[in-house]
Short mmCIF file of N, CA, C and O in Angstrom, two decimals:
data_model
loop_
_atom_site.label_atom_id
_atom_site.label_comp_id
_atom_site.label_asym_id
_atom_site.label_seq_id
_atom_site.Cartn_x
_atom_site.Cartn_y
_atom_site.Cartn_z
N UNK O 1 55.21 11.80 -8.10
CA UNK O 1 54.76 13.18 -8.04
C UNK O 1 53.25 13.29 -7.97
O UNK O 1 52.77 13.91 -7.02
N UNK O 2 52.34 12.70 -8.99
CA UNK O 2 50.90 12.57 -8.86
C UNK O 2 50.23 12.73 -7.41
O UNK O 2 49.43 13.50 -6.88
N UNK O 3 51.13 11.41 -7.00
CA UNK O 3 50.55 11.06 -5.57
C UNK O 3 50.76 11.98 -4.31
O UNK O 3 50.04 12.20 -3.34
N UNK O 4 52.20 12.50 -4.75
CA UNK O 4 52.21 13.65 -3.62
C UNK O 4 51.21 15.00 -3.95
O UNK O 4 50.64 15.72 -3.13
N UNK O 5 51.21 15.07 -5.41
CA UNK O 5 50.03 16.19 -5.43
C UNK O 5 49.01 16.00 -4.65
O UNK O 5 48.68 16.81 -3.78
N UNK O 6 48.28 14.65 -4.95
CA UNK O 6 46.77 14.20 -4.67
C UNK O 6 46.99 14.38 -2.93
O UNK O 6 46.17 14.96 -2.22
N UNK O 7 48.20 13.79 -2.45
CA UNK O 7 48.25 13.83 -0.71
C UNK O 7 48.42 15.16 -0.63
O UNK O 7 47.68 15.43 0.32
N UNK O 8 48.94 16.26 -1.01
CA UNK O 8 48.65 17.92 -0.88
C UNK O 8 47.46 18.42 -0.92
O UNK O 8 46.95 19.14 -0.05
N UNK O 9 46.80 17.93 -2.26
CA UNK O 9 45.52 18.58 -1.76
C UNK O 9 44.57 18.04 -1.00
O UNK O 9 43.45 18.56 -0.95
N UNK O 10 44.86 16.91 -0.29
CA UNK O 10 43.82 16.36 0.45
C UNK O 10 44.10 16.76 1.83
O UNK O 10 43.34 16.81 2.79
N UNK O 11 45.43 17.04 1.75
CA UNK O 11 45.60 17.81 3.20
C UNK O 11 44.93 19.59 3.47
O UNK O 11 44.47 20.14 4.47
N UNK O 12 45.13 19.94 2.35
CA UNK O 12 44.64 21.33 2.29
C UNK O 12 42.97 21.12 1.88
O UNK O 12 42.32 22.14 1.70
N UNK O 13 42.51 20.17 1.78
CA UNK O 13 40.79 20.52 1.57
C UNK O 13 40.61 20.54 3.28
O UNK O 13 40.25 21.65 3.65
N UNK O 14 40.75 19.75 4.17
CA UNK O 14 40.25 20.00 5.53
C UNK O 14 41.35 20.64 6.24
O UNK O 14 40.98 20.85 7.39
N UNK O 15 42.94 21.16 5.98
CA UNK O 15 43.58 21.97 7.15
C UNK O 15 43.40 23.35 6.29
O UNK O 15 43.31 23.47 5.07
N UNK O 16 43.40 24.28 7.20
CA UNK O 16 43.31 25.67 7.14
C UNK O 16 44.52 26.26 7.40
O UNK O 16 44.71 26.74 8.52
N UNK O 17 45.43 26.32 6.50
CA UNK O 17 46.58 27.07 6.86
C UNK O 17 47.34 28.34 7.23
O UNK O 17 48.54 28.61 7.33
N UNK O 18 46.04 29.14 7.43
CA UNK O 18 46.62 29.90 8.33
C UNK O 18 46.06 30.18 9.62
O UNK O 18 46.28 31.19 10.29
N UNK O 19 44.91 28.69 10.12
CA UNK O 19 44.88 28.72 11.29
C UNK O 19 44.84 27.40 11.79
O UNK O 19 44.06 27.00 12.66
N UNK O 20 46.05 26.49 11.00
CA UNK O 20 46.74 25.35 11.15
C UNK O 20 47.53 25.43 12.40
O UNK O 20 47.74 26.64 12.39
N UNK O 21 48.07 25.04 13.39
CA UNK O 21 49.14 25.19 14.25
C UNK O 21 50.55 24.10 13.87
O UNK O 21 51.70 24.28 14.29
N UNK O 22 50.16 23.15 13.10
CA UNK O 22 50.81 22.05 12.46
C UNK O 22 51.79 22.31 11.28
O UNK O 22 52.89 21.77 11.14
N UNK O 23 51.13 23.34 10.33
CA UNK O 23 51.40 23.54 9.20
C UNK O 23 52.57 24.51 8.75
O UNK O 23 52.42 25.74 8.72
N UNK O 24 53.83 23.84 8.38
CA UNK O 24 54.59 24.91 8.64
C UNK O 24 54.44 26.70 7.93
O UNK O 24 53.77 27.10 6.97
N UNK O 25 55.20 27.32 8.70
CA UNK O 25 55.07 29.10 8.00
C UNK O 25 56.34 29.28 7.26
O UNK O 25 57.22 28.41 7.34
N UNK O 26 56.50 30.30 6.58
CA UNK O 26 57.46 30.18 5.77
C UNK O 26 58.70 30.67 6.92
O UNK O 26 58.72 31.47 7.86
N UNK O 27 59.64 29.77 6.33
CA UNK O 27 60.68 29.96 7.40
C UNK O 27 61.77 31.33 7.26
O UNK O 27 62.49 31.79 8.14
N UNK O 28 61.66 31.70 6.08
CA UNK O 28 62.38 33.14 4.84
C UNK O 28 61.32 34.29 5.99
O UNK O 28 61.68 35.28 6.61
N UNK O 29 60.32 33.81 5.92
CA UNK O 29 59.75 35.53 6.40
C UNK O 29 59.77 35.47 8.00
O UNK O 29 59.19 36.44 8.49
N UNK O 30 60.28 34.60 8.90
CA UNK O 30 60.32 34.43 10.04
C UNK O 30 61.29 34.64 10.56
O UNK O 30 61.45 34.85 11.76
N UNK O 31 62.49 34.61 9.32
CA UNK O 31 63.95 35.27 9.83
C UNK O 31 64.04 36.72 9.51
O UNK O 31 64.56 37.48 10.32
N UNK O 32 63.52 37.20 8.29
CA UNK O 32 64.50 38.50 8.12
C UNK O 32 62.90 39.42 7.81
O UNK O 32 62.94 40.64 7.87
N UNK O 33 61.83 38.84 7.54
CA UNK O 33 60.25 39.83 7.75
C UNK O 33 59.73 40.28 6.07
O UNK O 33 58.80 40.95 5.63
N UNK O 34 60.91 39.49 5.41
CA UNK O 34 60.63 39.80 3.94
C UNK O 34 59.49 38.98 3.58
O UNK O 34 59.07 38.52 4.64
N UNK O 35 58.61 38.46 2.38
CA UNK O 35 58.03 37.85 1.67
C UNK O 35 58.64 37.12 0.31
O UNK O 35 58.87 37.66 -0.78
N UNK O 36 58.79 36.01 0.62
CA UNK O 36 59.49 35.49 -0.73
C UNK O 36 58.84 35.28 -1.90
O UNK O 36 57.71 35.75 -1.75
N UNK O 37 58.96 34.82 -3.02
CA UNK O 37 58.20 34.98 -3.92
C UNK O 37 57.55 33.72 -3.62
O UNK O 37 56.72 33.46 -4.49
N UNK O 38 57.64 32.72 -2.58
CA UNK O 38 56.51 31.85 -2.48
C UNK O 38 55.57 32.11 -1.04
O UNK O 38 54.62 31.56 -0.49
N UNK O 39 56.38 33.16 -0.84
CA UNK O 39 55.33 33.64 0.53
C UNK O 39 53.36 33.40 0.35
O UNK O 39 53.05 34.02 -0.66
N UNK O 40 52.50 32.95 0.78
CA UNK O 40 51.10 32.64 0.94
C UNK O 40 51.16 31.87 0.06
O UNK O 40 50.12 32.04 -0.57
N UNK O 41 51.98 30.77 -0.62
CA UNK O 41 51.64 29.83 -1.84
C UNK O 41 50.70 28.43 -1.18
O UNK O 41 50.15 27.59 -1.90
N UNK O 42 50.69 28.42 0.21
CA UNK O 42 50.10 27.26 0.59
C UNK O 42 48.74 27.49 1.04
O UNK O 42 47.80 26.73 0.85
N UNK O 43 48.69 28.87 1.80
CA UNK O 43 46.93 29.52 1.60
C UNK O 43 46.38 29.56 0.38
O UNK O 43 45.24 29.15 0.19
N UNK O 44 47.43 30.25 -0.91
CA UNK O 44 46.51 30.42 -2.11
C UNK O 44 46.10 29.20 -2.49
O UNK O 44 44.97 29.16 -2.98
N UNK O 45 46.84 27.96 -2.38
CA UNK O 45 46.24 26.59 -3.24
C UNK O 45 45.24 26.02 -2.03
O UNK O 45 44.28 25.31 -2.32
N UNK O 46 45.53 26.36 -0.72
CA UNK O 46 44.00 26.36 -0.40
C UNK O 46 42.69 26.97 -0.59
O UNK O 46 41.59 26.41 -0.60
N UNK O 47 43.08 28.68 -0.79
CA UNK O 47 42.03 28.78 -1.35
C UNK O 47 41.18 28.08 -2.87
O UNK O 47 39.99 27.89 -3.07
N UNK O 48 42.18 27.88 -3.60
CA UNK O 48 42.34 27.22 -4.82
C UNK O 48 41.25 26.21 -4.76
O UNK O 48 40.13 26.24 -5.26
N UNK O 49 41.93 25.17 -3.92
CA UNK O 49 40.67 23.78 -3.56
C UNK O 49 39.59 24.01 -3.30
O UNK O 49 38.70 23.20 -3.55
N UNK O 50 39.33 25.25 -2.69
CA UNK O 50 38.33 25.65 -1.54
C UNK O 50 37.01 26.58 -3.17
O UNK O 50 35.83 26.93 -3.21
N UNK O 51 38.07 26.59 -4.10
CA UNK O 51 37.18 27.23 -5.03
C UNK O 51 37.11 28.99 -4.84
O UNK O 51 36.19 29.65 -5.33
N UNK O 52 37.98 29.45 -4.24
CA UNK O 52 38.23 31.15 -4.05
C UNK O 52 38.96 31.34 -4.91
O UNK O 52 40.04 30.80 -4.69
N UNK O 53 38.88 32.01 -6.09
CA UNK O 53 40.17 32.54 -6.87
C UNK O 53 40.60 33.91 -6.28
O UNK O 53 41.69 34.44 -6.48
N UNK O 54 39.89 34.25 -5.75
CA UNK O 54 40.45 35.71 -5.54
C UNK O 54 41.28 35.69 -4.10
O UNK O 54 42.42 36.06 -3.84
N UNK O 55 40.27 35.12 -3.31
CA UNK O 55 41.37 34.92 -1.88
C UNK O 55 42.91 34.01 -2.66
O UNK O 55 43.99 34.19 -2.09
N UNK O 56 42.85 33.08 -3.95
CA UNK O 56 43.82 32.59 -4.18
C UNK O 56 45.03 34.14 -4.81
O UNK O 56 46.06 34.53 -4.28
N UNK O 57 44.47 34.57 -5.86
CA UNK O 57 45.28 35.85 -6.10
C UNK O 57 45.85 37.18 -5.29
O UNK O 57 46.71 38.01 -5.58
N UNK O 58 44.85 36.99 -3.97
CA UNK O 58 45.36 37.98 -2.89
C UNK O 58 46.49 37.25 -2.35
O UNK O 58 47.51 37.93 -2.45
N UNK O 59 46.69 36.05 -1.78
CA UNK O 59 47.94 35.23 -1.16
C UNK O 59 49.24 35.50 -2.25
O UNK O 59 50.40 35.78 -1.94
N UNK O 60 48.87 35.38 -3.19
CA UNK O 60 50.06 35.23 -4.14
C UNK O 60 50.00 35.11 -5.37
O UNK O 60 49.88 34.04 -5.98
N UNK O 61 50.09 36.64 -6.04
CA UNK O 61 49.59 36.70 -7.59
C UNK O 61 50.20 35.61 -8.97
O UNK O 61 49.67 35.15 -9.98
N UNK O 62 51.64 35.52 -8.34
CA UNK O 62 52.07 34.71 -8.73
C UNK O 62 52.09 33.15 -9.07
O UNK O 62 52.88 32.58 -9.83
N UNK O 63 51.14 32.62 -8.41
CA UNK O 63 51.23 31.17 -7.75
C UNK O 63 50.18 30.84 -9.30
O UNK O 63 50.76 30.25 -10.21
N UNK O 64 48.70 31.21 -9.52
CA UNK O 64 48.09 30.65 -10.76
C UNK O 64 49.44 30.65 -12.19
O UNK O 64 49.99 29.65 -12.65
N UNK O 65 49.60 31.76 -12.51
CA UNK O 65 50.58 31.76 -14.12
C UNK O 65 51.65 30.58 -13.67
O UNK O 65 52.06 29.87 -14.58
N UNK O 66 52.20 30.29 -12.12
CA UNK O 66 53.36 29.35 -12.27
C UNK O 66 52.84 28.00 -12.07
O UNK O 66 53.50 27.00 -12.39
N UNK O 67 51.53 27.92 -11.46
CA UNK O 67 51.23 26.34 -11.18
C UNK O 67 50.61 26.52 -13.14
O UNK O 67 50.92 25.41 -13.59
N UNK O 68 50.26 26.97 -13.79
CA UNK O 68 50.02 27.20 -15.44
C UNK O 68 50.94 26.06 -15.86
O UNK O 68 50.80 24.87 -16.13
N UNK O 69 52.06 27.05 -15.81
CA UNK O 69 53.44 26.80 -16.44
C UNK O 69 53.54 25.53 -15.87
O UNK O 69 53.37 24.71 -16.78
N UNK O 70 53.76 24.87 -14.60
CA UNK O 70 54.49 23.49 -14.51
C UNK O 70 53.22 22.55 -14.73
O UNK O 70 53.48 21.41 -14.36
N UNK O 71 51.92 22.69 -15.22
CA UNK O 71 51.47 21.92 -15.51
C UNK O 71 51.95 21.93 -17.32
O UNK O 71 52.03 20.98 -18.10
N UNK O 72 52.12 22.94 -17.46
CA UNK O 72 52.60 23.23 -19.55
C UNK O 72 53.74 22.51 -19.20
O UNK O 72 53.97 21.71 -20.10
N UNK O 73 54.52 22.44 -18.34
CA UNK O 73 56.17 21.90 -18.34
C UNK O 73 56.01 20.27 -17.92
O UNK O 73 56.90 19.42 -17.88
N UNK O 74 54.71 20.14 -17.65
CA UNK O 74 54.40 18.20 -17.37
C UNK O 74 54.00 17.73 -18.51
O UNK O 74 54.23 16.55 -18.77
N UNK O 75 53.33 18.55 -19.43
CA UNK O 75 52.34 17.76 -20.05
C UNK O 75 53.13 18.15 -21.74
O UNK O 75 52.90 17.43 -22.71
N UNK O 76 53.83 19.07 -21.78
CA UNK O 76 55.39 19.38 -22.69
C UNK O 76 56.16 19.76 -22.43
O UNK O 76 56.39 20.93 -22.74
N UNK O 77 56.92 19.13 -21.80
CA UNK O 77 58.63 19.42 -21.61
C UNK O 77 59.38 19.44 -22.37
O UNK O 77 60.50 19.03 -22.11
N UNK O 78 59.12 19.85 -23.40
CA UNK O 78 60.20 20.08 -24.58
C UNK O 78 60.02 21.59 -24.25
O UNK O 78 61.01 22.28 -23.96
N UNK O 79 58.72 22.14 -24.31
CA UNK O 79 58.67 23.93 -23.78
C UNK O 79 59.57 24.23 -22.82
O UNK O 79 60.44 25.05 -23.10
N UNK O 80 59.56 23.80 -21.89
CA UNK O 80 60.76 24.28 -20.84
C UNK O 80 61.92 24.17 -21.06
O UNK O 80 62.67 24.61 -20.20
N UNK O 81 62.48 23.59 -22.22
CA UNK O 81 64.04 23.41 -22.53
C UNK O 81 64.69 24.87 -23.24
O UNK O 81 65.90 25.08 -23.35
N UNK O 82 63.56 25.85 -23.73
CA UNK O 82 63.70 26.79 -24.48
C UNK O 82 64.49 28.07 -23.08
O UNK O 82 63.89 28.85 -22.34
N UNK O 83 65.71 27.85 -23.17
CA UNK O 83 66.02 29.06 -22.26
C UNK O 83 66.24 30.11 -22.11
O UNK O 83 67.00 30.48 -21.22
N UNK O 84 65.48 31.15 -23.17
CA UNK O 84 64.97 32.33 -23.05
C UNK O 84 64.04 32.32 -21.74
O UNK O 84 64.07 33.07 -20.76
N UNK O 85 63.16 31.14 -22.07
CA UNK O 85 61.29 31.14 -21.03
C UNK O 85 61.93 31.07 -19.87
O UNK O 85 61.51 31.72 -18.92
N UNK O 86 63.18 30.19 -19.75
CA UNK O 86 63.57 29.94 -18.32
C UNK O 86 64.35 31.38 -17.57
O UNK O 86 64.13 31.71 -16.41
N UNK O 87 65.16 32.00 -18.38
CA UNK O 87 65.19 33.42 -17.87
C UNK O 87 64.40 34.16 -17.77
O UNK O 87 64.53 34.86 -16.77
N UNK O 88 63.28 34.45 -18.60
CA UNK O 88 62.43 35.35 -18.34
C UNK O 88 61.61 35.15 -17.15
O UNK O 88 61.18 36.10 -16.51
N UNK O 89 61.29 33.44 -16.71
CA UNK O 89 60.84 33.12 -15.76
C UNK O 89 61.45 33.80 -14.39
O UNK O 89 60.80 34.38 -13.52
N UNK O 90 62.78 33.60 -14.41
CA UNK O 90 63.58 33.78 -13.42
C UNK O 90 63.24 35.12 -13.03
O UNK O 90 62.70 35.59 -12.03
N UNK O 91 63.80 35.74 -14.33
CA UNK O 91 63.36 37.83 -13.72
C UNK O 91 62.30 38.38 -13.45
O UNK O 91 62.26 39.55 -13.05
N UNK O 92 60.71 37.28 -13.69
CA UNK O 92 59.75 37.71 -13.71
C UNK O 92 59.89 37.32 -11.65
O UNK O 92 59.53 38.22 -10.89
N UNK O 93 60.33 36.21 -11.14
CA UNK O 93 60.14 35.87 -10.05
C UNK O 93 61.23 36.95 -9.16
O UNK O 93 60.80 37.53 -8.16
N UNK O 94 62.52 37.13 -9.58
CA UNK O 94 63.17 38.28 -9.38
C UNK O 94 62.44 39.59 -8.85
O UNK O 94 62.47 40.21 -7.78
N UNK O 95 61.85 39.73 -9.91
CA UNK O 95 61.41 41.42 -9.94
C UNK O 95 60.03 40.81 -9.19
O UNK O 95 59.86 41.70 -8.36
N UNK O 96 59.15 40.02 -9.01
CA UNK O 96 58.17 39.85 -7.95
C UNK O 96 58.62 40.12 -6.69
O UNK O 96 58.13 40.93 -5.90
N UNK O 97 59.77 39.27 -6.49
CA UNK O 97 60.33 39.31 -5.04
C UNK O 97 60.57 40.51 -4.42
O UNK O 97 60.13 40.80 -3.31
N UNK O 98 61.39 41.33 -5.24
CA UNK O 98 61.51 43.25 -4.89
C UNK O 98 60.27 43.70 -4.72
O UNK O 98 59.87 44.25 -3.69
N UNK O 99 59.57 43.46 -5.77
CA UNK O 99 58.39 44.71 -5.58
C UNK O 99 57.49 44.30 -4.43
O UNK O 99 56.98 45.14 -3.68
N UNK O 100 57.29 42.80 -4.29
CA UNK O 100 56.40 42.71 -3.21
C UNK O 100 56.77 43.05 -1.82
O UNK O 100 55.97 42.81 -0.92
N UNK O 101 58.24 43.75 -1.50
CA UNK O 101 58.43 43.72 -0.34
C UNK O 101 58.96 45.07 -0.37
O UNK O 101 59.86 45.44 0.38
N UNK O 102 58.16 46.12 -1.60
CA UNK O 102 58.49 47.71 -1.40
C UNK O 102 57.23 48.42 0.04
O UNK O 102 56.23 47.83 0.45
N UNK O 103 57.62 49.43 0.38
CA UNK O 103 56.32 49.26 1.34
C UNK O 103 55.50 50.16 1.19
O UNK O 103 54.91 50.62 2.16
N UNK O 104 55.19 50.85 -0.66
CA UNK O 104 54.84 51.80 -0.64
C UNK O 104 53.16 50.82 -1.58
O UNK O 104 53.15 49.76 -2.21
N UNK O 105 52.10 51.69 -1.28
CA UNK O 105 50.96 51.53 -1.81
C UNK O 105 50.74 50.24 -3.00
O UNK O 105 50.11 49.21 -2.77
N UNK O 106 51.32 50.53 -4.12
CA UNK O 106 50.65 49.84 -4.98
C UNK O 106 51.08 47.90 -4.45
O UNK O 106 50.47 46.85 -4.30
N UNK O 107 52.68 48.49 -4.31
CA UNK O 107 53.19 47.26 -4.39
C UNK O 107 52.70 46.60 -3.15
O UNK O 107 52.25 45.46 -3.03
N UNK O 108 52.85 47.41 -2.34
CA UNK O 108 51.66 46.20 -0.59
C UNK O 108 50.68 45.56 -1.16
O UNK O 108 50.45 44.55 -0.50
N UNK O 109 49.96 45.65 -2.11
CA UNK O 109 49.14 44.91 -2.64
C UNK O 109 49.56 43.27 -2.76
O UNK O 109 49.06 42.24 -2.31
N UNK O 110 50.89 43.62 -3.74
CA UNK O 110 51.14 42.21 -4.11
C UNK O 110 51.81 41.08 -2.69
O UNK O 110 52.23 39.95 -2.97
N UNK O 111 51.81 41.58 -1.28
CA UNK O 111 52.01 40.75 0.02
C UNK O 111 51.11 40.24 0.74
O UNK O 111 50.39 40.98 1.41
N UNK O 112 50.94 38.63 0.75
CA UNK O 112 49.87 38.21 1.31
C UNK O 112 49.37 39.20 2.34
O UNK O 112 49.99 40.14 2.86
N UNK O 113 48.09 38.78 2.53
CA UNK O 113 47.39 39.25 3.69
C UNK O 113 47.97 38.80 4.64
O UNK O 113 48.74 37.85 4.46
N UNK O 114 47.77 39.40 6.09
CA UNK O 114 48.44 38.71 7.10
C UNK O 114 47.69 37.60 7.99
O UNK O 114 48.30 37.00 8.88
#
C-alpha cells in the first residue's frame, strides 16, 4: 500500500488531471451525469500535492475528513472496528452523495468544478 501511495502521488505532482488525456474520468458521472461521492477526488489530491487546500476543498469537500480518517484507520485500527463510526461514516457519504447532486444553490457548491 505505501508504495502505491508514493507511485500516486508521484504521478499527480507532474500529471494534471483535468487536463490529463490519459487519466481516467469518473466512469459513474459519464453514464448517468450524477457526481459520486468520489467525484473530483483525484483533482483534489492533486491539488493537495500541489499545496492548494482550497482548490482541494472545492473538488471534493469530502476527500480531507476521509483521507483523516484512513490515515486514523492505518495508524489505529482498533478505531475502525467501532461500528457506530462505520455507520455514521456510511450516512455521512450517503447524504453527501444526495445533496451534492441537488441542483439548487447551496448544494451546487458541494460539485466539483467542471
Amino acid at each position: 500500500m505505501p508504495l502505491g501511495f508514493l507511485g500516486g502521488v508521484g504521478v499527480l505532482c507532474f500529471a494534471d488531471p483535468a487536463t490529463s488525456w490519459w487519466l481516467p474520468g469518473c466512469f459513474f458521472h459519464r453514464l448517468t451525469t450524477l457526481h459520486c461521492p468520489g467525484c473530483g477526488n483525484t483533482r483534489a489530491f492533486h491539488a493537495l500535492v500541489h499545496g492548494d487546500w482550497s482548490a482541494c476543498v472545492a473538488y471534493n469537500p469530502l476527500f480531507l475528513p476521509l483521507l483523516v480518517y484512513l490515515l486514523v484507520a492505518c495508524l489505529y485500527p482498533r478505531l475502525t472496528t467501532w461500528h457506530r463510526l462505520n455507520w455514521v461514516l456510511a450516512g455521512v457519504i450517503i447524504t453527501f452523495f444526495a445533496l451534492r447532486n441537488l441542483p439548487w444553490m447551496p448544494f451546487t457548491l458541494l460539485a466539483p468544478p467542471a
